[in-house]
Amino acid sequence: MADEKSADTGRDTLATAGEFDVIDRLMAGRVQPDAVALGPGDDAAVVLAGDGRTAVSTDMLVQGRHFRLDWSTPHDVGRKAIAQNAADIEAMGGRATAFVVALGAPAETATAAAVELADGLWEEAARLGAGIVGGDLVHAPVWVVSVTVLGDLDGRAPVRRDGARAGDTVAVVGDLGRSAAGYSLWNKGIDQYADLRRRHLVPEPPYGQGAVAAEAGATAMTDVSDGLLADLGHIATASGVTIDLSSDALGGDCAAVAQAAAAVGVDTLDWVLGGGEDHALVATFPEGPPPGWRVIGRVVAGPAQVLVDGARWTGNPGWQSFD
């Protein structure tokens, strides 16, 4: 394996164990939830969709781009991979029921590291009452973890990005800026603020709140994966509206990362507005948001744009996949 944390003697690697033996180890002892009618072992799994519709999303994590194995354990990577995919289903107002995971890794990867990854995948899936129902294992020059998530809308209409209307309030549930703070701390080798460093490795989406928002009449919703401004920009564009955020309403998030920001030398709002990977949920509501959500802005008539205190933000614009 290409990192110090999971180096082994070469006696038990993906190459020496073989694909099917490793897969058997990854699945041994796993218990599927009731939504899985047929788990791994055949050419495809069968997952129940009580709603009659299935919400589907997919995401990919590439070593060196989305995670570093000298920062994260394989267990951390597994949890992160599930969390970021589950958040996409939450953002539609649904709940994740099953995941399909493909792993690409070098042949010299320790088999134990692959099992540790699977343990992380299963631990995070269990928080949702979901299971891992299949996937693939292939040789790759670095670790690549590709996850597809299936979700159930439980009879509700999906909450899309194009429903925001002038007069709606903008509200968020979950934390902002923590992952960006953690990344900066890791990147600069600052060993303080362990909680923020941890939040970069394993995000904490507000599971269950997507359905709460849908029940409360959310008109548009997304998760904060690329940054609050960037992700609200998708809602503004799809809905053809202006979203105006209040920096004062984001004061709690700024305060939570203020000491770390001072240590790194950045503006707290750069992390709170531009930092992604917290996977908080942000939505628009025709009236007040449900309990647990906090109002951070409003939707007004105007061109598709996101403003901060009535002006364009000139700081960190958010994550760009091909920068």
PDB file of C-alpha atoms in Angstrom:
ATOM      1  CA  MET A   1       0.000   0.000   0.000  1.00  0.00           C
ATOM      2  CA  ALA A   2       1.217   3.494  -0.749  1.00  0.00           C
ATOM      3  CA  ASP A   3       0.952   4.927   2.779  1.00  0.00           C
ATOM      4  CA  GLU A   4       2.725   4.436   6.087  1.00  0.00           C
ATOM      5  CA  LYS A   5      -0.424   3.680   8.103  1.00  0.00           C
ATOM      6  CA  SER A   6      -1.283   0.526   6.183  1.00  0.00           C
ATOM      7  CA  ALA A   7       2.093  -0.827   5.068  1.00  0.00           C
ATOM      8  CA  ASP A   8       2.411  -4.583   5.495  1.00  0.00           C
ATOM      9  CA  THR A   9       4.979  -7.266   4.901  1.00  0.00           C
ATOM     10  CA  GLY A  10       3.588  -8.329   1.535  1.00  0.00           C
ATOM     11  CA  ARG A  11       2.294 -11.643   2.927  1.00  0.00           C
ATOM     12  CA  ASP A  12      -1.369 -10.641   2.593  1.00  0.00           C
ATOM     13  CA  THR A  13      -2.066  -8.102  -0.110  1.00  0.00           C
ATOM     14  CA  LEU A  14      -4.812  -7.732  -2.683  1.00  0.00           C
ATOM     15  CA  ALA A  15      -2.505  -9.403  -5.207  1.00  0.00           C
ATOM     16  CA  THR A  16      -1.633 -12.411  -3.058  1.00  0.00           C
ATOM     17  CA  ALA A  17      -5.155 -12.922  -1.705  1.00  0.00           C
ATOM     18  CA  GLY A  18      -6.958 -12.534  -5.024  1.00  0.00           C
ATOM     19  CA  GLU A  19     -10.092 -10.596  -5.897  1.00  0.00           C
ATOM     20  CA  PHE A  20     -12.745 -13.098  -4.816  1.00  0.00           C
ATOM     21  CA  ASP A  21     -11.093 -14.028  -1.542  1.00  0.00           C
ATOM     22  CA  VAL A  22     -10.829 -10.346  -0.648  1.00  0.00           C
ATOM     23  CA  ILE A  23     -14.467  -9.740  -1.575  1.00  0.00           C
ATOM     24  CA  ASP A  24     -15.487 -12.661   0.629  1.00  0.00           C
ATOM     25  CA  ARG A  25     -13.582 -11.094   3.521  1.00  0.00           C
ATOM     26  CA  LEU A  26     -15.121  -7.685   2.915  1.00  0.00           C
ATOM     27  CA  MET A  27     -18.628  -9.136   3.107  1.00  0.00           C
ATOM     28  CA  ALA A  28     -18.145 -11.707   5.866  1.00  0.00           C
ATOM     29  CA  GLY A  29     -20.505 -11.244   8.792  1.00  0.00           C
ATOM     30  CA  ARG A  30     -22.356  -8.267   7.321  1.00  0.00           C
ATOM     31  CA  VAL A  31     -26.093  -8.055   8.010  1.00  0.00           C
ATOM     32  CA  GLN A  32     -28.291  -6.414   5.402  1.00  0.00           C
ATOM     33  CA  PRO A  33     -31.261  -4.188   6.323  1.00  0.00           C
ATOM     34  CA  ASP A  34     -34.848  -5.115   5.494  1.00  0.00           C
ATOM     35  CA  ALA A  35     -34.787  -2.973   2.345  1.00  0.00           C
ATOM     36  CA  VAL A  36     -32.360  -5.429   0.733  1.00  0.00           C
ATOM     37  CA  ALA A  37     -34.201  -8.406  -0.730  1.00  0.00           C
ATOM     38  CA  LEU A  38     -31.042  -9.926  -2.215  1.00  0.00           C
ATOM     39  CA  GLY A  39     -27.523  -8.914  -1.261  1.00  0.00           C
ATOM     40  CA  PRO A  40     -24.113  -9.651  -2.797  1.00  0.00           C
ATOM     41  CA  GLY A  41     -23.388 -13.037  -4.323  1.00  0.00           C
ATOM     42  CA  ASP A  42     -25.264 -12.902  -7.618  1.00  0.00           C
ATOM     43  CA  ASP A  43     -24.765 -10.736 -10.690  1.00  0.00           C
ATOM     44  CA  ALA A  44     -26.903  -7.994  -9.156  1.00  0.00           C
ATOM     45  CA  ALA A  45     -28.548  -7.162  -5.861  1.00  0.00           C
ATOM     46  CA  VAL A  46     -32.260  -6.517  -5.350  1.00  0.00           C
ATOM     47  CA  VAL A  47     -33.300  -3.531  -3.247  1.00  0.00           C
ATOM     48  CA  LEU A  48     -36.891  -2.790  -2.277  1.00  0.00           C
ATOM     49  CA  ALA A  49     -38.334   0.643  -3.062  1.00  0.00           C
ATOM     50  CA  GLY A  50     -41.553   0.946  -1.109  1.00  0.00           C
ATOM     51  CA  ASP A  51     -42.264   4.308  -2.704  1.00  0.00           C
ATOM     52  CA  GLY A  52     -42.162   2.806  -6.202  1.00  0.00           C
ATOM     53  CA  ARG A  53     -39.389   5.243  -7.147  1.00  0.00           C
ATOM     54  CA  THR A  54     -35.671   5.124  -6.391  1.00  0.00           C
ATOM     55  CA  ALA A  55     -33.473   8.165  -5.879  1.00  0.00           C
ATOM     56  CA  VAL A  56     -29.964   7.485  -7.218  1.00  0.00           C
ATOM     57  CA  SER A  57     -26.699   9.395  -6.926  1.00  0.00           C
ATOM     58  CA  THR A  58     -23.024   8.581  -7.376  1.00  0.00           C
ATOM     59  CA  ASP A  59     -19.733  10.084  -6.293  1.00  0.00           C
ATOM     60  CA  MET A  60     -16.061   9.235  -6.490  1.00  0.00           C
ATOM     61  CA  LEU A  61     -13.104   9.800  -4.163  1.00  0.00           C
ATOM     62  CA  VAL A  62      -9.571   9.703  -5.577  1.00  0.00           C
ATOM     63  CA  GLN A  63      -6.505   9.385  -3.372  1.00  0.00           C
ATOM     64  CA  GLY A  64      -4.462  12.584  -3.387  1.00  0.00           C
ATOM     65  CA  ARG A  65      -7.405  14.628  -4.614  1.00  0.00           C
ATOM     66  CA  HIS A  66     -10.234  13.913  -2.166  1.00  0.00           C
ATOM     67  CA  PHE A  67      -8.336  12.215   0.658  1.00  0.00           C
ATOM     68  CA  ARG A  68      -4.810  11.491   1.776  1.00  0.00           C
ATOM     69  CA  LEU A  69      -3.865   8.204   3.387  1.00  0.00           C
ATOM     70  CA  ASP A  70      -1.190   9.895   5.493  1.00  0.00           C
ATOM     71  CA  TRP A  71      -4.028  11.910   7.094  1.00  0.00           C
ATOM     72  CA  SER A  72      -6.956   9.484   6.961  1.00  0.00           C
ATOM     73  CA  THR A  73      -7.214   5.849   7.963  1.00  0.00           C
ATOM     74  CA  PRO A  74      -9.001   3.542   5.509  1.00  0.00           C
ATOM     75  CA  HIS A  75     -11.861   3.483   8.036  1.00  0.00           C
ATOM     76  CA  ASP A  76     -12.133   7.288   7.785  1.00  0.00           C
ATOM     77  CA  VAL A  77     -12.209   7.093   3.986  1.00  0.00           C
ATOM     78  CA  GLY A  78     -15.022   4.549   4.110  1.00  0.00           C
ATOM     79  CA  ARG A  79     -17.135   6.694   6.413  1.00  0.00           C
ATOM     80  CA  LYS A  80     -16.532   9.797   4.306  1.00  0.00           C
ATOM     81  CA  ALA A  81     -17.469   8.001   1.083  1.00  0.00           C
ATOM     82  CA  ILE A  82     -20.830   6.922   2.512  1.00  0.00           C
ATOM     83  CA  ALA A  83     -21.580  10.243   4.210  1.00  0.00           C
ATOM     84  CA  GLN A  84     -21.102  12.405   1.139  1.00  0.00           C
ATOM     85  CA  ASN A  85     -23.306  10.132  -0.983  1.00  0.00           C
ATOM     86  CA  ALA A  86     -26.026   9.830   1.640  1.00  0.00           C
ATOM     87  CA  ALA A  87     -26.137  13.629   1.860  1.00  0.00           C
ATOM     88  CA  ASP A  88     -27.187  13.785  -1.812  1.00  0.00           C
ATOM     89  CA  ILE A  89     -30.244  11.649  -1.059  1.00  0.00           C
ATOM     90  CA  GLU A  90     -30.988  13.765   2.022  1.00  0.00           C
ATOM     91  CA  ALA A  91     -30.897  16.841  -0.210  1.00  0.00           C
ATOM     92  CA  MET A  92     -33.716  15.364  -2.303  1.00  0.00           C
ATOM     93  CA  GLY A  93     -35.833  14.850   0.814  1.00  0.00           C
ATOM     94  CA  GLY A  94     -35.203  11.100   0.868  1.00  0.00           C
ATOM     95  CA  ARG A  95     -33.317   8.541   2.925  1.00  0.00           C
ATOM     96  CA  ALA A  96     -30.493   6.310   1.777  1.00  0.00           C
ATOM     97  CA  THR A  97     -31.327   2.589   1.751  1.00  0.00           C
ATOM     98  CA  ALA A  98     -28.404   0.873  -0.010  1.00  0.00           C
ATOM     99  CA  PHE A  99     -24.946   1.541  -1.429  1.00  0.00           C
ATOM    100  CA  VAL A 100     -22.878  -0.032  -4.208  1.00  0.00           C
ATOM    101  CA  VAL A 101     -19.133   0.498  -3.759  1.00  0.00           C
ATOM    102  CA  ALA A 102     -16.277  -0.036  -6.213  1.00  0.00           C
ATOM    103  CA  LEU A 103     -12.660   0.105  -5.017  1.00  0.00           C
ATOM    104  CA  GLY A 104      -9.616   0.542  -7.204  1.00  0.00           C
ATOM    105  CA  ALA A 105      -6.280   0.061  -5.419  1.00  0.00           C
ATOM    106  CA  PRO A 106      -2.669  -0.921  -6.064  1.00  0.00           C
ATOM    107  CA  ALA A 107      -1.905  -4.649  -6.025  1.00  0.00           C
ATOM    108  CA  GLU A 108       0.412  -4.233  -3.015  1.00  0.00           C
ATOM    109  CA  THR A 109      -2.396  -2.797  -0.871  1.00  0.00           C
ATOM    110  CA  ALA A 110      -2.712  -4.697   2.381  1.00  0.00           C
ATOM    111  CA  THR A 111      -5.858  -6.811   2.472  1.00  0.00           C
ATOM    112  CA  ALA A 112      -6.359  -5.599   6.035  1.00  0.00           C
ATOM    113  CA  ALA A 113      -6.586  -2.025   4.735  1.00  0.00           C
ATOM    114  CA  ALA A 114      -9.391  -2.995   2.343  1.00  0.00           C
ATOM    115  CA  VAL A 115     -11.232  -4.691   5.209  1.00  0.00           C
ATOM    116  CA  GLU A 116     -10.758  -1.565   7.335  1.00  0.00           C
ATOM    117  CA  LEU A 117     -12.230   0.522   4.519  1.00  0.00           C
ATOM    118  CA  ALA A 118     -15.226  -1.815   4.378  1.00  0.00           C
ATOM    119  CA  ASP A 119     -15.665  -1.515   8.128  1.00  0.00           C
ATOM    120  CA  GLY A 120     -15.878   2.266   7.751  1.00  0.00           C
ATOM    121  CA  LEU A 121     -18.369   1.960   4.908  1.00  0.00           C
ATOM    122  CA  TRP A 122     -20.583  -0.340   6.946  1.00  0.00           C
ATOM    123  CA  GLU A 123     -20.331   1.732  10.123  1.00  0.00           C
ATOM    124  CA  GLU A 124     -21.562   4.879   8.388  1.00  0.00           C
ATOM    125  CA  ALA A 125     -24.240   3.001   6.425  1.00  0.00           C
ATOM    126  CA  ALA A 126     -25.514   1.542   9.691  1.00  0.00           C
ATOM    127  CA  ARG A 127     -26.140   5.073  10.982  1.00  0.00           C
ATOM    128  CA  LEU A 128     -28.735   5.319   8.217  1.00  0.00           C
ATOM    129  CA  GLY A 129     -30.166   1.824   8.526  1.00  0.00           C
ATOM    130  CA  ALA A 130     -28.714   1.078   5.086  1.00  0.00           C
ATOM    131  CA  GLY A 131     -26.434  -1.643   3.706  1.00  0.00           C
ATOM    132  CA  ILE A 132     -23.674  -2.225   1.158  1.00  0.00           C
ATOM    133  CA  VAL A 133     -25.253  -4.453  -1.479  1.00  0.00           C
ATOM    134  CA  GLY A 134     -22.475  -4.933  -4.019  1.00  0.00           C
ATOM    135  CA  GLY A 135     -19.612  -3.395  -5.931  1.00  0.00           C
ATOM    136  CA  ASP A 136     -16.320  -4.196  -7.595  1.00  0.00           C
ATOM    137  CA  LEU A 137     -12.614  -4.509  -6.815  1.00  0.00           C
ATOM    138  CA  VAL A 138     -10.025  -3.605  -9.447  1.00  0.00           C
ATOM    139  CA  HIS A 139      -6.329  -2.847  -9.810  1.00  0.00           C
ATOM    140  CA  ALA A 140      -5.561   0.899  -9.950  1.00  0.00           C
ATOM    141  CA  PRO A 141      -2.419   3.030  -9.485  1.00  0.00           C
ATOM    142  CA  VAL A 142      -3.944   4.803  -6.457  1.00  0.00           C
ATOM    143  CA  TRP A 143      -6.999   4.299  -4.307  1.00  0.00           C
ATOM    144  CA  VAL A 144     -10.264   5.197  -6.034  1.00  0.00           C
ATOM    145  CA  VAL A 145     -13.530   4.707  -4.138  1.00  0.00           C
ATOM    146  CA  SER A 146     -16.682   5.002  -6.244  1.00  0.00           C
ATOM    147  CA  VAL A 147     -20.040   4.884  -4.472  1.00  0.00           C
ATOM    148  CA  THR A 148     -23.572   4.733  -5.842  1.00  0.00           C
ATOM    149  CA  VAL A 149     -26.384   5.300  -3.367  1.00  0.00           C
ATOM    150  CA  LEU A 150     -30.015   4.258  -3.676  1.00  0.00           C
ATOM    151  CA  GLY A 151     -32.675   6.090  -1.711  1.00  0.00           C
ATOM    152  CA  ASP A 152     -36.379   6.075  -0.916  1.00  0.00           C
ATOM    153  CA  LEU A 153     -38.566   9.202  -1.028  1.00  0.00           C
ATOM    154  CA  ASP A 154     -41.212   7.589   1.192  1.00  0.00           C
ATOM    155  CA  GLY A 155     -44.048   8.838  -0.988  1.00  0.00           C
ATOM    156  CA  ARG A 156     -42.949  12.476  -1.072  1.00  0.00           C
ATOM    157  CA  ALA A 157     -42.125  14.512  -4.147  1.00  0.00           C
ATOM    158  CA  PRO A 158     -38.372  15.054  -4.532  1.00  0.00           C
ATOM    159  CA  VAL A 159     -37.153  18.467  -3.380  1.00  0.00           C
ATOM    160  CA  ARG A 160     -35.416  19.883  -6.417  1.00  0.00           C
ATOM    161  CA  ARG A 161     -33.180  22.904  -6.953  1.00  0.00           C
ATOM    162  CA  ASP A 162     -35.565  24.817  -9.172  1.00  0.00           C
ATOM    163  CA  GLY A 163     -38.391  25.610  -6.741  1.00  0.00           C
ATOM    164  CA  ALA A 164     -37.069  28.640  -4.831  1.00  0.00           C
ATOM    165  CA  ARG A 165     -39.261  31.736  -5.171  1.00  0.00           C
ATOM    166  CA  ALA A 166     -38.932  35.376  -4.160  1.00  0.00           C
ATOM    167  CA  GLY A 167     -40.119  35.750  -0.587  1.00  0.00           C
ATOM    168  CA  ASP A 168     -38.764  32.376   0.573  1.00  0.00           C
ATOM    169  CA  THR A 169     -36.424  32.207   3.534  1.00  0.00           C
ATOM    170  CA  VAL A 170     -33.049  30.461   3.229  1.00  0.00           C
ATOM    171  CA  ALA A 171     -32.120  28.160   6.114  1.00  0.00           C
ATOM    172  CA  VAL A 172     -29.408  25.652   6.957  1.00  0.00           C
ATOM    173  CA  VAL A 173     -29.065  22.682   9.257  1.00  0.00           C
ATOM    174  CA  GLY A 174     -25.653  21.314  10.158  1.00  0.00           C
ATOM    175  CA  ASP A 175     -22.299  23.011  10.457  1.00  0.00           C
ATOM    176  CA  LEU A 176     -20.447  25.174   7.951  1.00  0.00           C
ATOM    177  CA  GLY A 177     -16.744  25.822   7.545  1.00  0.00           C
ATOM    178  CA  ARG A 178     -15.502  22.984   9.739  1.00  0.00           C
ATOM    179  CA  SER A 179     -14.126  20.754   6.995  1.00  0.00           C
ATOM    180  CA  ALA A 180     -12.385  23.669   5.285  1.00  0.00           C
ATOM    181  CA  ALA A 181     -10.839  24.662   8.590  1.00  0.00           C
ATOM    182  CA  GLY A 182      -9.677  21.104   9.178  1.00  0.00           C
ATOM    183  CA  TYR A 183      -8.157  20.880   5.715  1.00  0.00           C
ATOM    184  CA  SER A 184      -6.157  24.063   6.252  1.00  0.00           C
ATOM    185  CA  LEU A 185      -4.936  22.826   9.623  1.00  0.00           C
ATOM    186  CA  TRP A 186      -3.829  19.492   8.179  1.00  0.00           C
ATOM    187  CA  ASN A 187      -2.245  21.174   5.174  1.00  0.00           C
ATOM    188  CA  LYS A 188      -0.218  23.572   7.316  1.00  0.00           C
ATOM    189  CA  GLY A 189       0.790  20.915   9.828  1.00  0.00           C
ATOM    190  CA  ILE A 190      -1.006  22.601  12.744  1.00  0.00           C
ATOM    191  CA  ASP A 191      -1.713  19.904  15.320  1.00  0.00           C
ATOM    192  CA  GLN A 192      -4.203  21.917  17.398  1.00  0.00           C
ATOM    193  CA  TYR A 193      -8.005  21.941  17.042  1.00  0.00           C
ATOM    194  CA  ALA A 194      -8.411  18.177  16.821  1.00  0.00           C
ATOM    195  CA  ASP A 195     -12.184  18.378  16.355  1.00  0.00           C
ATOM    196  CA  LEU A 196     -11.852  20.531  13.235  1.00  0.00           C
ATOM    197  CA  ARG A 197      -9.108  18.316  11.858  1.00  0.00           C
ATOM    198  CA  ARG A 198     -11.382  15.328  12.440  1.00  0.00           C
ATOM    199  CA  ARG A 199     -14.322  16.995  10.722  1.00  0.00           C
ATOM    200  CA  HIS A 200     -12.312  17.233   7.511  1.00  0.00           C
ATOM    201  CA  LEU A 201     -11.617  13.504   7.562  1.00  0.00           C
ATOM    202  CA  VAL A 202     -15.172  12.403   8.430  1.00  0.00           C
ATOM    203  CA  PRO A 203     -18.086  14.794   7.771  1.00  0.00           C
ATOM    204  CA  GLU A 204     -21.238  14.750   9.895  1.00  0.00           C
ATOM    205  CA  PRO A 205     -24.305  15.296   7.678  1.00  0.00           C
ATOM    206  CA  PRO A 206     -27.548  16.033   9.558  1.00  0.00           C
ATOM    207  CA  TYR A 207     -29.124  12.674   8.741  1.00  0.00           C
ATOM    208  CA  GLY A 208     -32.915  12.673   8.711  1.00  0.00           C
ATOM    209  CA  GLN A 209     -33.232  16.413   8.200  1.00  0.00           C
ATOM    210  CA  GLY A 210     -33.798  16.123   4.446  1.00  0.00           C
ATOM    211  CA  ALA A 211     -37.106  14.387   5.091  1.00  0.00           C
ATOM    212  CA  VAL A 212     -37.919  16.941   7.821  1.00  0.00           C
ATOM    213  CA  ALA A 213     -37.393  19.768   5.340  1.00  0.00           C
ATOM    214  CA  ALA A 214     -39.501  18.057   2.698  1.00  0.00           C
ATOM    215  CA  GLU A 215     -42.348  17.560   5.164  1.00  0.00           C
ATOM    216  CA  ALA A 216     -42.066  21.240   6.123  1.00  0.00           C
ATOM    217  CA  GLY A 217     -42.593  22.319   2.508  1.00  0.00           C
ATOM    218  CA  ALA A 218     -39.045  23.108   1.372  1.00  0.00           C
ATOM    219  CA  THR A 219     -39.179  24.587  -2.122  1.00  0.00           C
ATOM    220  CA  ALA A 220     -35.540  23.853  -3.008  1.00  0.00           C
ATOM    221  CA  MET A 221     -32.672  22.097  -1.257  1.00  0.00           C
ATOM    222  CA  THR A 222     -29.067  20.977  -1.671  1.00  0.00           C
ATOM    223  CA  ASP A 223     -26.230  19.740   0.474  1.00  0.00           C
ATOM    224  CA  VAL A 224     -23.126  21.851   1.019  1.00  0.00           C
ATOM    225  CA  SER A 225     -20.483  19.804  -0.762  1.00  0.00           C
ATOM    226  CA  ASP A 226     -18.636  22.438  -2.811  1.00  0.00           C
ATOM    227  CA  GLY A 227     -19.270  25.422  -0.525  1.00  0.00           C
ATOM    228  CA  LEU A 228     -22.323  27.372   0.604  1.00  0.00           C
ATOM    229  CA  LEU A 229     -22.028  30.003  -2.121  1.00  0.00           C
ATOM    230  CA  ALA A 230     -21.319  27.496  -4.874  1.00  0.00           C
ATOM    231  CA  ASP A 231     -24.148  25.151  -3.918  1.00  0.00           C
ATOM    232  CA  LEU A 232     -26.687  27.933  -3.393  1.00  0.00           C
ATOM    233  CA  GLY A 233     -25.568  29.196  -6.785  1.00  0.00           C
ATOM    234  CA  HIS A 234     -27.024  26.017  -8.293  1.00  0.00           C
ATOM    235  CA  ILE A 235     -30.372  26.768  -6.636  1.00  0.00           C
ATOM    236  CA  ALA A 236     -30.255  30.405  -7.765  1.00  0.00           C
ATOM    237  CA  THR A 237     -29.523  29.383 -11.352  1.00  0.00           C
ATOM    238  CA  ALA A 238     -32.104  26.597 -11.493  1.00  0.00           C
ATOM    239  CA  SER A 239     -34.788  28.773  -9.878  1.00  0.00           C
ATOM    240  CA  GLY A 240     -33.918  32.040 -11.643  1.00  0.00           C
ATOM    241  CA  VAL A 241     -33.711  34.047  -8.415  1.00  0.00           C
ATOM    242  CA  THR A 242     -31.323  36.070  -6.297  1.00  0.00           C
ATOM    243  CA  ILE A 243     -30.326  34.651  -2.923  1.00  0.00           C
ATOM    244  CA  ASP A 244     -29.096  37.180  -0.366  1.00  0.00           C
ATOM    245  CA  LEU A 245     -27.236  35.791   2.640  1.00  0.00           C
ATOM    246  CA  SER A 246     -26.669  37.541   5.957  1.00  0.00           C
ATOM    247  CA  SER A 247     -23.132  37.379   7.327  1.00  0.00           C
ATOM    248  CA  ASP A 248     -24.512  38.143  10.799  1.00  0.00           C
ATOM    249  CA  ALA A 249     -26.678  35.007  10.615  1.00  0.00           C
ATOM    250  CA  LEU A 250     -23.523  32.977   9.990  1.00  0.00           C
ATOM    251  CA  GLY A 251     -21.860  34.346  13.108  1.00  0.00           C
ATOM    252  CA  GLY A 252     -22.086  31.074  15.029  1.00  0.00           C
ATOM    253  CA  ASP A 253     -20.226  29.188  12.322  1.00  0.00           C
ATOM    254  CA  CYS A 254     -17.616  31.938  12.113  1.00  0.00           C
ATOM    255  CA  ALA A 255     -17.118  31.846  15.882  1.00  0.00           C
ATOM    256  CA  ALA A 256     -16.650  28.072  15.837  1.00  0.00           C
ATOM    257  CA  VAL A 257     -13.640  28.338  13.501  1.00  0.00           C
ATOM    258  CA  ALA A 258     -12.334  31.759  14.601  1.00  0.00           C
ATOM    259  CA  GLN A 259      -9.339  30.542  16.607  1.00  0.00           C
ATOM    260  CA  ALA A 260      -8.241  28.184  13.849  1.00  0.00           C
ATOM    261  CA  ALA A 261      -8.692  30.941  11.271  1.00  0.00           C
ATOM    262  CA  ALA A 262      -6.459  33.223  13.293  1.00  0.00           C
ATOM    263  CA  ALA A 263      -3.818  30.481  13.507  1.00  0.00           C
ATOM    264  CA  VAL A 264      -3.924  29.958   9.743  1.00  0.00           C
ATOM    265  CA  GLY A 265      -4.387  33.636   8.860  1.00  0.00           C
ATOM    266  CA  VAL A 266      -7.655  33.569   6.932  1.00  0.00           C
ATOM    267  CA  ASP A 267     -11.045  35.269   7.123  1.00  0.00           C
ATOM    268  CA  THR A 268     -13.560  32.998   8.842  1.00  0.00           C
ATOM    269  CA  LEU A 269     -16.140  33.768   6.147  1.00  0.00           C
ATOM    270  CA  ASP A 270     -13.813  32.288   3.528  1.00  0.00           C
ATOM    271  CA  TRP A 271     -14.300  28.926   5.212  1.00  0.00           C
ATOM    272  CA  VAL A 272     -17.971  29.343   6.084  1.00  0.00           C
ATOM    273  CA  LEU A 273     -19.039  30.658   2.665  1.00  0.00           C
ATOM    274  CA  GLY A 274     -16.543  28.886   0.424  1.00  0.00           C
ATOM    275  CA  GLY A 275     -15.572  25.738   2.277  1.00  0.00           C
ATOM    276  CA  GLY A 276     -17.261  22.527   1.199  1.00  0.00           C
ATOM    277  CA  GLU A 277     -17.468  18.922   2.416  1.00  0.00           C
ATOM    278  CA  ASP A 278     -19.409  19.650   5.596  1.00  0.00           C
ATOM    279  CA  HIS A 279     -22.526  18.286   3.871  1.00  0.00           C
ATOM    280  CA  ALA A 280     -24.878  20.498   5.823  1.00  0.00           C
ATOM    281  CA  LEU A 281     -28.273  20.924   4.158  1.00  0.00           C
ATOM    282  CA  VAL A 282     -29.433  24.307   2.902  1.00  0.00           C
ATOM    283  CA  ALA A 283     -32.993  24.873   1.715  1.00  0.00           C
ATOM    284  CA  THR A 284     -35.568  27.515   0.908  1.00  0.00           C
ATOM    285  CA  PHE A 285     -38.933  27.649   2.659  1.00  0.00           C
ATOM    286  CA  PRO A 286     -42.071  29.687   1.879  1.00  0.00           C
ATOM    287  CA  GLU A 287     -42.462  30.295   5.604  1.00  0.00           C
ATOM    288  CA  GLY A 288     -40.213  29.700   8.608  1.00  0.00           C
ATOM    289  CA  PRO A 289     -37.999  26.586   8.597  1.00  0.00           C
ATOM    290  CA  PRO A 290     -38.621  23.550  10.816  1.00  0.00           C
ATOM    291  CA  PRO A 291     -37.066  23.280  14.303  1.00  0.00           C
ATOM    292  CA  GLY A 292     -33.310  22.798  14.249  1.00  0.00           C
ATOM    293  CA  TRP A 293     -32.841  24.837  11.083  1.00  0.00           C
ATOM    294  CA  ARG A 294     -31.525  28.417  11.201  1.00  0.00           C
ATOM    295  CA  VAL A 295     -32.390  31.238   8.834  1.00  0.00           C
ATOM    296  CA  ILE A 296     -29.345  32.628   7.020  1.00  0.00           C
ATOM    297  CA  GLY A 297     -30.873  34.666   4.206  1.00  0.00           C
ATOM    298  CA  ARG A 298     -33.756  35.284   1.859  1.00  0.00           C
ATOM    299  CA  VAL A 299     -34.769  34.789  -1.743  1.00  0.00           C
ATOM    300  CA  VAL A 300     -35.537  37.954  -3.706  1.00  0.00           C
ATOM    301  CA  ALA A 301     -36.510  38.758  -7.264  1.00  0.00           C
ATOM    302  CA  GLY A 302     -33.573  39.364  -9.533  1.00  0.00           C
ATOM    303  CA  PRO A 303     -31.019  37.657 -11.759  1.00  0.00           C
ATOM    304  CA  ALA A 304     -29.636  34.271 -10.810  1.00  0.00           C
ATOM    305  CA  GLN A 305     -26.952  35.106  -8.274  1.00  0.00           C
ATOM    306  CA  VAL A 306     -25.934  34.733  -4.634  1.00  0.00           C
ATOM    307  CA  LEU A 307     -25.135  37.863  -2.642  1.00  0.00           C
ATOM    308  CA  VAL A 308     -23.750  38.394   0.845  1.00  0.00           C
ATOM    309  CA  ASP A 309     -25.235  41.374   2.664  1.00  0.00           C
ATOM    310  CA  GLY A 310     -26.551  42.640  -0.657  1.00  0.00           C
ATOM    311  CA  ALA A 311     -23.199  42.538  -2.474  1.00  0.00           C
ATOM    312  CA  ARG A 312     -21.183  40.062  -4.499  1.00  0.00           C
ATOM    313  CA  TRP A 313     -18.690  38.045  -2.488  1.00  0.00           C
ATOM    314  CA  THR A 314     -15.093  38.420  -3.681  1.00  0.00           C
ATOM    315  CA  GLY A 315     -13.512  35.792  -1.411  1.00  0.00           C
ATOM    316  CA  ASN A 316     -13.291  32.008  -1.739  1.00  0.00           C
ATOM    317  CA  PRO A 317     -15.886  30.928  -4.351  1.00  0.00           C
ATOM    318  CA  GLY A 318     -15.894  27.250  -3.378  1.00  0.00           C
ATOM    319  CA  TRP A 319     -14.514  23.956  -4.659  1.00  0.00           C
ATOM    320  CA  GLN A 320     -13.637  23.583  -8.335  1.00  0.00           C
ATOM    321  CA  SER A 321     -13.236  19.967  -9.507  1.00  0.00           C
ATOM    322  CA  PHE A 322     -10.610  20.671 -12.163  1.00  0.00           C
ATOM    323  CA  ASP A 323      -8.490  23.348 -10.476  1.00  0.00           C
TER     324      ASP A 323
END
